[in-house]
């Protein structure tokens, strides 16, 4: 079974503010050249996709890197 995120976004931390972007085309994660942090967040609606009483024995997250 494959699940796509039900929600995703990027948290932006900088010296002047903290922002979030949930409508952008890409997710960002890591540290910028100005030492500002970017954190990608993903949410999966597992409860609606997995039958009641089922046991999940493993999970894999696959991401694609577009740019460094």
PDB file with SEQRES, HELIX, SHEET and CRYST1 records, atoms N, CA, C and O in Angstrom:
SEQRES   1 A   68  UNK UNK UNK UNK UNK UNK UNK UNK UNK UNK UNK UNK UNK          
SEQRES   2 A   68  UNK UNK UNK UNK UNK UNK UNK UNK UNK UNK UNK UNK UNK          
SEQRES   3 A   68  UNK UNK UNK UNK UNK UNK UNK UNK UNK UNK UNK UNK UNK          
SEQRES   4 A   68  UNK UNK UNK UNK UNK UNK UNK UNK UNK UNK UNK UNK UNK          
SEQRES   5 A   68  UNK UNK UNK UNK UNK UNK UNK UNK UNK UNK UNK UNK UNK          
SEQRES   6 A   68  UNK UNK UNK                                                  
HELIX    1 AA1 UNK A   46  UNK A   49  1                                   4    
SHEET    1 AA1 4 UNK A  18  UNK A  21  0                                        
SHEET    2 AA1 4 UNK A   7  UNK A  13 -1                                        
SHEET    3 AA1 4 UNK A  37  UNK A  43 -1                                        
SHEET    4 AA1 4 UNK A  30  UNK A  31 -1                                        
CRYST1    1.000    1.000    1.000  90.00  90.00  90.00 P 1           1          
ATOM      1  N   UNK A   1       0.839  -1.157   0.000  1.00  0.00           N  
ATOM      2  CA  UNK A   1       0.000   0.000   0.000  1.00  0.00           C  
ATOM      3  C   UNK A   1       0.893   1.232   0.000  1.00  0.00           C  
ATOM      4  O   UNK A   1       1.912   1.263   0.691  1.00  0.00           O  
ATOM      5  N   UNK A   2       0.523   2.226  -0.758  1.00  0.00           N  
ATOM      6  CA  UNK A   2       1.244   3.500  -0.785  1.00  0.00           C  
ATOM      7  C   UNK A   2       0.326   4.614  -0.323  1.00  0.00           C  
ATOM      8  O   UNK A   2      -0.832   4.690  -0.733  1.00  0.00           O  
ATOM      9  N   UNK A   3       0.847   5.472   0.528  1.00  0.00           N  
ATOM     10  CA  UNK A   3       0.088   6.628   1.018  1.00  0.00           C  
ATOM     11  C   UNK A   3       0.813   7.899   0.624  1.00  0.00           C  
ATOM     12  O   UNK A   3       2.030   7.996   0.782  1.00  0.00           O  
ATOM     13  N   UNK A   4       0.092   8.855   0.123  1.00  0.00           N  
ATOM     14  CA  UNK A   4       0.633  10.186  -0.100  1.00  0.00           C  
ATOM     15  C   UNK A   4       0.286  11.033   1.115  1.00  0.00           C  
ATOM     16  O   UNK A   4      -0.701  10.752   1.795  1.00  0.00           O  
ATOM     17  N   UNK A   5       1.068  12.053   1.400  1.00  0.00           N  
ATOM     18  CA  UNK A   5       0.752  12.908   2.543  1.00  0.00           C  
ATOM     19  C   UNK A   5      -0.615  13.577   2.384  1.00  0.00           C  
ATOM     20  O   UNK A   5      -0.988  13.998   1.290  1.00  0.00           O  
ATOM     21  N   UNK A   6      -1.346  13.666   3.481  1.00  0.00           N  
ATOM     22  CA  UNK A   6      -2.617  14.395   3.472  1.00  0.00           C  
ATOM     23  C   UNK A   6      -2.371  15.889   3.633  1.00  0.00           C  
ATOM     24  O   UNK A   6      -3.197  16.705   3.223  1.00  0.00           O  
ATOM     25  N   UNK A   7      -1.238  16.248   4.231  1.00  0.00           N  
ATOM     26  CA  UNK A   7      -0.829  17.643   4.402  1.00  0.00           C  
ATOM     27  C   UNK A   7       0.697  17.692   4.346  1.00  0.00           C  
ATOM     28  O   UNK A   7       1.374  16.734   4.720  1.00  0.00           O  
ATOM     29  N   UNK A   8       1.226  18.813   3.876  1.00  0.00           N  
ATOM     30  CA  UNK A   8       2.671  19.015   3.938  1.00  0.00           C  
ATOM     31  C   UNK A   8       2.954  20.503   4.028  1.00  0.00           C  
ATOM     32  O   UNK A   8       2.102  21.332   3.709  1.00  0.00           O  
ATOM     33  N   UNK A   9       4.148  20.825   4.462  1.00  0.00           N  
ATOM     34  CA  UNK A   9       4.519  22.224   4.571  1.00  0.00           C  
ATOM     35  C   UNK A   9       5.975  22.382   4.948  1.00  0.00           C  
ATOM     36  O   UNK A   9       6.669  21.407   5.236  1.00  0.00           O  
ATOM     37  N   UNK A  10       6.425  23.621   4.943  1.00  0.00           N  
ATOM     38  CA  UNK A  10       7.786  23.954   5.341  1.00  0.00           C  
ATOM     39  C   UNK A  10       7.740  24.984   6.450  1.00  0.00           C  
ATOM     40  O   UNK A  10       7.017  25.975   6.355  1.00  0.00           O  
ATOM     41  N   UNK A  11       8.505  24.755   7.494  1.00  0.00           N  
ATOM     42  CA  UNK A  11       8.663  25.720   8.581  1.00  0.00           C  
ATOM     43  C   UNK A  11       9.953  26.487   8.333  1.00  0.00           C  
ATOM     44  O   UNK A  11      11.011  25.889   8.138  1.00  0.00           O  
ATOM     45  N   UNK A  12       9.861  27.820   8.342  1.00  0.00           N  
ATOM     46  CA  UNK A  12      11.014  28.689   8.077  1.00  0.00           C  
ATOM     47  C   UNK A  12      11.400  29.395   9.370  1.00  0.00           C  
ATOM     48  O   UNK A  12      10.577  30.091   9.965  1.00  0.00           O  
ATOM     49  N   UNK A  13      12.626  29.224   9.802  1.00  0.00           N  
ATOM     50  CA  UNK A  13      13.121  29.933  10.976  1.00  0.00           C  
ATOM     51  C   UNK A  13      14.186  30.921  10.529  1.00  0.00           C  
ATOM     52  O   UNK A  13      15.105  30.567   9.790  1.00  0.00           O  
ATOM     53  N   UNK A  14      14.056  32.176  10.987  1.00  0.00           N  
ATOM     54  CA  UNK A  14      15.063  33.179  10.682  1.00  0.00           C  
ATOM     55  C   UNK A  14      15.253  34.065  11.901  1.00  0.00           C  
ATOM     56  O   UNK A  14      14.541  33.921  12.896  1.00  0.00           O  
ATOM     57  N   UNK A  15      16.209  34.978  11.827  1.00  0.00           N  
ATOM     58  CA  UNK A  15      16.490  35.871  12.951  1.00  0.00           C  
ATOM     59  C   UNK A  15      15.356  36.856  13.202  1.00  0.00           C  
ATOM     60  O   UNK A  15      15.212  37.356  14.318  1.00  0.00           O  
ATOM     61  N   UNK A  16      14.559  37.140  12.197  1.00  0.00           N  
ATOM     62  CA  UNK A  16      13.501  38.145  12.350  1.00  0.00           C  
ATOM     63  C   UNK A  16      12.103  37.572  12.523  1.00  0.00           C  
ATOM     64  O   UNK A  16      11.214  38.271  13.009  1.00  0.00           O  
ATOM     65  N   UNK A  17      11.884  36.329  12.142  1.00  0.00           N  
ATOM     66  CA  UNK A  17      10.540  35.769  12.289  1.00  0.00           C  
ATOM     67  C   UNK A  17      10.553  34.256  12.113  1.00  0.00           C  
ATOM     68  O   UNK A  17      11.565  33.661  11.744  1.00  0.00           O  
ATOM     69  N   UNK A  18       9.418  33.661  12.383  1.00  0.00           N  
ATOM     70  CA  UNK A  18       9.194  32.253  12.098  1.00  0.00           C  
ATOM     71  C   UNK A  18       7.934  32.163  11.262  1.00  0.00           C  
ATOM     72  O   UNK A  18       6.888  32.687  11.647  1.00  0.00           O  
ATOM     73  N   UNK A  19       8.030  31.498  10.114  1.00  0.00           N  
ATOM     74  CA  UNK A  19       6.932  31.405   9.170  1.00  0.00           C  
ATOM     75  C   UNK A  19       6.702  29.963   8.771  1.00  0.00           C  
ATOM     76  O   UNK A  19       7.525  29.089   9.045  1.00  0.00           O  
ATOM     77  N   UNK A  20       5.573  29.721   8.119  1.00  0.00           N  
ATOM     78  CA  UNK A  20       5.282  28.404   7.568  1.00  0.00           C  
ATOM     79  C   UNK A  20       4.656  28.593   6.199  1.00  0.00           C  
ATOM     80  O   UNK A  20       4.009  29.606   5.932  1.00  0.00           O  
ATOM     81  N   UNK A  21       4.856  27.606   5.332  1.00  0.00           N  
ATOM     82  CA  UNK A  21       4.293  27.636   3.995  1.00  0.00           C  
ATOM     83  C   UNK A  21       3.703  26.267   3.703  1.00  0.00           C  
ATOM     84  O   UNK A  21       4.430  25.278   3.617  1.00  0.00           O  
ATOM     85  N   UNK A  22       2.393  26.208   3.551  1.00  0.00           N  
ATOM     86  CA  UNK A  22       1.731  24.945   3.243  1.00  0.00           C  
ATOM     87  C   UNK A  22       1.193  24.879   1.839  1.00  0.00           C  
ATOM     88  O   UNK A  22       0.549  23.894   1.476  1.00  0.00           O  
ATOM     89  N   UNK A  23       1.440  25.909   1.025  1.00  0.00           N  
ATOM     90  CA  UNK A  23       0.893  25.929  -0.331  1.00  0.00           C  
ATOM     91  C   UNK A  23       1.972  25.961  -1.407  1.00  0.00           C  
ATOM     92  O   UNK A  23       1.654  26.004  -2.595  1.00  0.00           O  
ATOM     93  N   UNK A  24       3.228  25.942  -1.013  1.00  0.00           N  
ATOM     94  CA  UNK A  24       4.310  25.993  -1.992  1.00  0.00           C  
ATOM     95  C   UNK A  24       4.433  24.699  -2.773  1.00  0.00           C  
ATOM     96  O   UNK A  24       3.930  23.654  -2.358  1.00  0.00           O  
ATOM     97  N   UNK A  25       5.103  24.782  -3.898  1.00  0.00           N  
ATOM     98  CA  UNK A  25       5.273  23.616  -4.766  1.00  0.00           C  
ATOM     99  C   UNK A  25       6.282  22.617  -4.202  1.00  0.00           C  
ATOM    100  O   UNK A  25       6.196  21.423  -4.486  1.00  0.00           O  
ATOM    101  N   UNK A  26       7.235  23.098  -3.405  1.00  0.00           N  
ATOM    102  CA  UNK A  26       8.303  22.246  -2.889  1.00  0.00           C  
ATOM    103  C   UNK A  26       8.347  22.283  -1.372  1.00  0.00           C  
ATOM    104  O   UNK A  26       7.763  23.164  -0.741  1.00  0.00           O  
ATOM    105  N   UNK A  27       9.048  21.314  -0.794  1.00  0.00           N  
ATOM    106  CA  UNK A  27       9.359  21.294   0.631  1.00  0.00           C  
ATOM    107  C   UNK A  27      10.840  21.606   0.783  1.00  0.00           C  
ATOM    108  O   UNK A  27      11.650  21.242  -0.069  1.00  0.00           O  
ATOM    109  N   UNK A  28      11.184  22.271   1.856  1.00  0.00           N  
ATOM    110  CA  UNK A  28      12.581  22.608   2.116  1.00  0.00           C  
ATOM    111  C   UNK A  28      12.983  22.052   3.474  1.00  0.00           C  
ATOM    112  O   UNK A  28      12.192  22.037   4.417  1.00  0.00           O  
ATOM    113  N   UNK A  29      14.227  21.596   3.552  1.00  0.00           N  
ATOM    114  CA  UNK A  29      14.735  21.073   4.809  1.00  0.00           C  
ATOM    115  C   UNK A  29      16.237  21.304   4.853  1.00  0.00           C  
ATOM    116  O   UNK A  29      16.943  21.063   3.874  1.00  0.00           O  
ATOM    117  N   UNK A  30      16.719  21.774   5.999  1.00  0.00           N  
ATOM    118  CA  UNK A  30      18.152  21.978   6.153  1.00  0.00           C  
ATOM    119  C   UNK A  30      18.462  23.374   6.645  1.00  0.00           C  
ATOM    120  O   UNK A  30      17.615  24.040   7.240  1.00  0.00           O  
ATOM    121  N   UNK A  31      19.681  23.809   6.392  1.00  0.00           N  
ATOM    122  CA  UNK A  31      20.159  25.105   6.855  1.00  0.00           C  
ATOM    123  C   UNK A  31      20.613  25.928   5.658  1.00  0.00           C  
ATOM    124  O   UNK A  31      21.315  25.421   4.783  1.00  0.00           O  
ATOM    125  N   UNK A  32      20.214  27.198   5.615  1.00  0.00           N  
ATOM    126  CA  UNK A  32      20.608  28.074   4.517  1.00  0.00           C  
ATOM    127  C   UNK A  32      22.019  28.598   4.744  1.00  0.00           C  
ATOM    128  O   UNK A  32      22.613  28.353   5.794  1.00  0.00           O  
ATOM    129  N   UNK A  33      22.551  29.312   3.774  1.00  0.00           N  
ATOM    130  CA  UNK A  33      23.885  29.912   3.923  1.00  0.00           C  
ATOM    131  C   UNK A  33      23.900  30.988   5.005  1.00  0.00           C  
ATOM    132  O   UNK A  33      24.967  31.351   5.501  1.00  0.00           O  
ATOM    133  N   UNK A  34      22.725  31.501   5.375  1.00  0.00           N  
ATOM    134  CA  UNK A  34      22.602  32.480   6.466  1.00  0.00           C  
ATOM    135  C   UNK A  34      22.317  31.815   7.811  1.00  0.00           C  
ATOM    136  O   UNK A  34      21.952  32.486   8.776  1.00  0.00           O  
ATOM    137  N   UNK A  35      22.485  30.495   7.869  1.00  0.00           N  
ATOM    138  CA  UNK A  35      22.250  29.696   9.078  1.00  0.00           C  
ATOM    139  C   UNK A  35      20.796  29.765   9.543  1.00  0.00           C  
ATOM    140  O   UNK A  35      20.523  29.671  10.740  1.00  0.00           O  
ATOM    141  N   UNK A  36      19.871  29.927   8.612  1.00  0.00           N  
ATOM    142  CA  UNK A  36      18.452  29.876   8.921  1.00  0.00           C  
ATOM    143  C   UNK A  36      17.948  28.463   8.648  1.00  0.00           C  
ATOM    144  O   UNK A  36      18.320  27.844   7.651  1.00  0.00           O  
ATOM    145  N   UNK A  37      17.106  27.964   9.532  1.00  0.00           N  
ATOM    146  CA  UNK A  37      16.647  26.586   9.436  1.00  0.00           C  
ATOM    147  C   UNK A  37      15.366  26.475   8.620  1.00  0.00           C  
ATOM    148  O   UNK A  37      14.499  27.347   8.675  1.00  0.00           O  
ATOM    149  N   UNK A  38      15.264  25.391   7.867  1.00  0.00           N  
ATOM    150  CA  UNK A  38      14.070  25.026   7.116  1.00  0.00           C  
ATOM    151  C   UNK A  38      13.729  23.598   7.507  1.00  0.00           C  
ATOM    152  O   UNK A  38      14.595  22.723   7.495  1.00  0.00           O  
ATOM    153  N   UNK A  39      12.478  23.363   7.852  1.00  0.00           N  
ATOM    154  CA  UNK A  39      12.057  22.020   8.252  1.00  0.00           C  
ATOM    155  C   UNK A  39      10.815  21.614   7.480  1.00  0.00           C  
ATOM    156  O   UNK A  39       9.812  22.327   7.499  1.00  0.00           O  
ATOM    157  N   UNK A  40      10.870  20.483   6.807  1.00  0.00           N  
ATOM    158  CA  UNK A  40       9.719  19.940   6.099  1.00  0.00           C  
ATOM    159  C   UNK A  40       8.878  19.128   7.079  1.00  0.00           C  
ATOM    160  O   UNK A  40       9.412  18.380   7.899  1.00  0.00           O  
ATOM    161  N   UNK A  41       7.564  19.282   6.986  1.00  0.00           N  
ATOM    162  CA  UNK A  41       6.653  18.506   7.821  1.00  0.00           C  
ATOM    163  C   UNK A  41       5.638  17.809   6.912  1.00  0.00           C  
ATOM    164  O   UNK A  41       5.124  18.403   5.964  1.00  0.00           O  
ATOM    165  N   UNK A  42       5.362  16.551   7.214  1.00  0.00           N  
ATOM    166  CA  UNK A  42       4.421  15.748   6.438  1.00  0.00           C  
ATOM    167  C   UNK A  42       3.431  15.089   7.383  1.00  0.00           C  
ATOM    168  O   UNK A  42       3.803  14.650   8.471  1.00  0.00           O  
ATOM    169  N   UNK A  43       2.171  15.017   6.970  1.00  0.00           N  
ATOM    170  CA  UNK A  43       1.145  14.319   7.751  1.00  0.00           C  
ATOM    171  C   UNK A  43       0.503  13.258   6.862  1.00  0.00           C  
ATOM    172  O   UNK A  43       0.199  13.510   5.696  1.00  0.00           O  
ATOM    173  N   UNK A  44       0.304  12.081   7.420  1.00  0.00           N  
ATOM    174  CA  UNK A  44      -0.314  10.974   6.701  1.00  0.00           C  
ATOM    175  C   UNK A  44      -1.562  10.532   7.456  1.00  0.00           C  
ATOM    176  O   UNK A  44      -1.521  10.368   8.676  1.00  0.00           O  
ATOM    177  N   UNK A  45      -2.661  10.338   6.751  1.00  0.00           N  
ATOM    178  CA  UNK A  45      -3.903   9.879   7.370  1.00  0.00           C  
ATOM    179  C   UNK A  45      -3.916   8.350   7.361  1.00  0.00           C  
ATOM    180  O   UNK A  45      -4.642   7.717   6.595  1.00  0.00           O  
ATOM    181  N   UNK A  46      -3.104   7.789   8.223  1.00  0.00           N  
ATOM    182  CA  UNK A  46      -2.951   6.335   8.289  1.00  0.00           C  
ATOM    183  C   UNK A  46      -4.241   5.674   8.760  1.00  0.00           C  
ATOM    184  O   UNK A  46      -4.601   4.605   8.266  1.00  0.00           O  
ATOM    185  N   UNK A  47      -4.935   6.286   9.696  1.00  0.00           N  
ATOM    186  CA  UNK A  47      -6.139   5.681  10.274  1.00  0.00           C  
ATOM    187  C   UNK A  47      -7.222   5.414   9.227  1.00  0.00           C  
ATOM    188  O   UNK A  47      -7.949   4.427   9.340  1.00  0.00           O  
ATOM    189  N   UNK A  48      -7.342   6.267   8.220  1.00  0.00           N  
ATOM    190  CA  UNK A  48      -8.382   6.041   7.214  1.00  0.00           C  
ATOM    191  C   UNK A  48      -7.932   5.080   6.116  1.00  0.00           C  
ATOM    192  O   UNK A  48      -8.764   4.605   5.343  1.00  0.00           O  
ATOM    193  N   UNK A  49      -6.644   4.785   6.031  1.00  0.00           N  
ATOM    194  CA  UNK A  49      -6.126   3.931   4.964  1.00  0.00           C  
ATOM    195  C   UNK A  49      -5.888   2.495   5.393  1.00  0.00           C  
ATOM    196  O   UNK A  49      -5.909   1.589   4.560  1.00  0.00           O  
ATOM    197  N   UNK A  50      -5.665   2.276   6.671  1.00  0.00           N  
ATOM    198  CA  UNK A  50      -5.350   0.942   7.186  1.00  0.00           C  
ATOM    199  C   UNK A  50      -6.590   0.368   7.871  1.00  0.00           C  
ATOM    200  O   UNK A  50      -7.213   1.051   8.683  1.00  0.00           O  
ATOM    201  N   UNK A  51      -6.956  -0.869   7.558  1.00  0.00           N  
ATOM    202  CA  UNK A  51      -8.137  -1.467   8.193  1.00  0.00           C  
ATOM    203  C   UNK A  51      -7.984  -1.574   9.715  1.00  0.00           C  
ATOM    204  O   UNK A  51      -6.883  -1.780  10.226  1.00  0.00           O  
ATOM    205  N   UNK A  52      -9.090  -1.434  10.417  1.00  0.00           N  
ATOM    206  CA  UNK A  52      -9.086  -1.575  11.882  1.00  0.00           C  
ATOM    207  C   UNK A  52      -8.544  -2.951  12.261  1.00  0.00           C  
ATOM    208  O   UNK A  52      -8.905  -3.960  11.655  1.00  0.00           O  
ATOM    209  N   UNK A  53      -7.683  -2.979  13.259  1.00  0.00           N  
ATOM    210  CA  UNK A  53      -7.112  -4.239  13.739  1.00  0.00           C  
ATOM    211  C   UNK A  53      -5.885  -4.697  12.971  1.00  0.00           C  
ATOM    212  O   UNK A  53      -5.249  -5.677  13.360  1.00  0.00           O  
ATOM    213  N   UNK A  54      -5.539  -4.014  11.893  1.00  0.00           N  
ATOM    214  CA  UNK A  54      -4.360  -4.399  11.114  1.00  0.00           C  
ATOM    215  C   UNK A  54      -3.091  -4.058  11.896  1.00  0.00           C  
ATOM    216  O   UNK A  54      -3.082  -3.142  12.719  1.00  0.00           O  
ATOM    217  N   UNK A  55      -2.036  -4.798  11.628  1.00  0.00           N  
ATOM    218  CA  UNK A  55      -0.741  -4.556  12.245  1.00  0.00           C  
ATOM    219  C   UNK A  55       0.237  -4.077  11.172  1.00  0.00           C  
ATOM    220  O   UNK A  55       0.421  -4.741  10.151  1.00  0.00           O  
ATOM    221  N   UNK A  56       0.850  -2.942  11.405  1.00  0.00           N  
ATOM    222  CA  UNK A  56       1.870  -2.429  10.492  1.00  0.00           C  
ATOM    223  C   UNK A  56       3.203  -2.983  10.955  1.00  0.00           C  
ATOM    224  O   UNK A  56       3.625  -2.735  12.085  1.00  0.00           O  
ATOM    225  N   UNK A  57       3.865  -3.727  10.091  1.00  0.00           N  
ATOM    226  CA  UNK A  57       5.134  -4.353  10.472  1.00  0.00           C  
ATOM    227  C   UNK A  57       6.346  -3.593   9.952  1.00  0.00           C  
ATOM    228  O   UNK A  57       7.457  -3.795  10.441  1.00  0.00           O  
ATOM    229  N   UNK A  58       6.147  -2.720   8.966  1.00  0.00           N  
ATOM    230  CA  UNK A  58       7.257  -1.894   8.488  1.00  0.00           C  
ATOM    231  C   UNK A  58       6.696  -0.725   7.686  1.00  0.00           C  
ATOM    232  O   UNK A  58       5.552  -0.747   7.233  1.00  0.00           O  
ATOM    233  N   UNK A  59       7.522   0.280   7.527  1.00  0.00           N  
ATOM    234  CA  UNK A  59       7.148   1.460   6.742  1.00  0.00           C  
ATOM    235  C   UNK A  59       8.393   2.034   6.097  1.00  0.00           C  
ATOM    236  O   UNK A  59       9.489   1.927   6.646  1.00  0.00           O  
ATOM    237  N   UNK A  60       8.229   2.636   4.947  1.00  0.00           N  
ATOM    238  CA  UNK A  60       9.320   3.251   4.218  1.00  0.00           C  
ATOM    239  C   UNK A  60       8.871   4.632   3.745  1.00  0.00           C  
ATOM    240  O   UNK A  60       7.754   4.794   3.254  1.00  0.00           O  
ATOM    241  N   UNK A  61       9.741   5.618   3.894  1.00  0.00           N  
ATOM    242  CA  UNK A  61       9.483   6.963   3.385  1.00  0.00           C  
ATOM    243  C   UNK A  61      10.448   7.214   2.238  1.00  0.00           C  
ATOM    244  O   UNK A  61      11.660   7.081   2.404  1.00  0.00           O  
ATOM    245  N   UNK A  62       9.917   7.575   1.077  1.00  0.00           N  
ATOM    246  CA  UNK A  62      10.745   7.853  -0.094  1.00  0.00           C  
ATOM    247  C   UNK A  62      10.587   9.321  -0.463  1.00  0.00           C  
ATOM    248  O   UNK A  62       9.471   9.801  -0.663  1.00  0.00           O  
ATOM    249  N   UNK A  63      11.701  10.026  -0.551  1.00  0.00           N  
ATOM    250  CA  UNK A  63      11.717  11.432  -0.926  1.00  0.00           C  
ATOM    251  C   UNK A  63      12.611  11.616  -2.137  1.00  0.00           C  
ATOM    252  O   UNK A  63      13.539  10.835  -2.345  1.00  0.00           O  
ATOM    253  N   UNK A  64      12.348  12.630  -2.931  1.00  0.00           N  
ATOM    254  CA  UNK A  64      13.165  12.950  -4.091  1.00  0.00           C  
ATOM    255  C   UNK A  64      13.833  14.300  -3.872  1.00  0.00           C  
ATOM    256  O   UNK A  64      13.161  15.281  -3.551  1.00  0.00           O  
ATOM    257  N   UNK A  65      15.128  14.356  -4.039  1.00  0.00           N  
ATOM    258  CA  UNK A  65      15.890  15.602  -3.880  1.00  0.00           C  
ATOM    259  C   UNK A  65      15.951  16.299  -5.227  1.00  0.00           C  
ATOM    260  O   UNK A  65      16.417  15.726  -6.212  1.00  0.00           O  
ATOM    261  N   UNK A  66      15.468  17.563  -5.267  1.00  0.00           N  
ATOM    262  CA  UNK A  66      15.471  18.313  -6.511  1.00  0.00           C  
ATOM    263  C   UNK A  66      16.701  19.200  -6.635  1.00  0.00           C  
ATOM    264  O   UNK A  66      17.234  19.373  -7.731  1.00  0.00           O  
ATOM    265  N   UNK A  67      17.157  19.764  -5.516  1.00  0.00           N  
ATOM    266  CA  UNK A  67      18.211  20.761  -5.579  1.00  0.00           C  
ATOM    267  C   UNK A  67      18.944  20.810  -4.243  1.00  0.00           C  
ATOM    268  O   UNK A  67      18.329  20.665  -3.187  1.00  0.00           O  
ATOM    269  N   UNK A  68      20.246  21.013  -4.289  1.00  0.00           N  
ATOM    270  CA  UNK A  68      21.000  21.152  -3.051  1.00  0.00           C  
ATOM    271  C   UNK A  68      21.459  22.580  -2.875  1.00  0.00           C  
ATOM    272  O   UNK A  68      22.114  22.899  -1.883  1.00  0.00           O  
TER     273      UNK A  68                                                      
END                                                                             
